[in-house]
Amino acid sequence: MANPKKKTTKSRKGMRQWKEKISSPNLVECPHCHHLVLPHHVCPYCGYYNGRPVIVVEKKKKKEKAA
Ligand SMILES: [Zn+2]
């Protein structure tokens, strides 16, 4: 039976896996408002999914307080 010859240390495992953590999430353009959104998710900007409104999005409350 095939066995690894040496134990994989925490250091070596970390060196192998560091690049998996820094990859950015895949983004697609919302067909309704053209923001970049996560695929297969309701758009957080307009509340549309699959061409119809799913949730009601409250508009720009935080930006009005800051400005
Ligand atoms: Zn949208």
PDB file of N, CA and C in Angstrom, residues 26 29 36-37 48:
ATOM      1  N   ASN A  26     -14.875  34.665  -7.113  1.00  0.00           N
ATOM      2  CA  ASN A  26     -15.333  34.807  -8.492  1.00  0.00           C
ATOM      3  C   ASN A  26     -16.534  35.754  -8.532  1.00  0.00           C
ATOM      4  N   GLU A  29     -21.317  39.975 -13.391  1.00  0.00           N
ATOM      5  CA  GLU A  29     -22.030  41.244 -13.469  1.00  0.00           C
ATOM      6  C   GLU A  29     -23.528  41.010 -13.330  1.00  0.00           C
ATOM      7  N   LEU A  36     -20.880  44.246  -9.755  1.00  0.00           N
ATOM      8  CA  LEU A  36     -20.243  42.939  -9.635  1.00  0.00           C
ATOM      9  C   LEU A  36     -20.789  42.232  -8.403  1.00  0.00           C
ATOM     10  N   VAL A  37     -21.352  41.048  -8.605  1.00  0.00           N
ATOM     11  CA  VAL A  37     -21.965  40.304  -7.501  1.00  0.00           C
ATOM     12  C   VAL A  37     -21.501  38.855  -7.543  1.00  0.00           C
ATOM     13  N   TYR A  48     -32.348  41.823  -7.105  1.00  0.00           N
ATOM     14  CA  TYR A  48     -32.862  40.986  -8.178  1.00  0.00           C
ATOM     15  C   TYR A  48     -32.128  39.647  -8.230  1.00  0.00           C
TER      16      TYR A  48
END
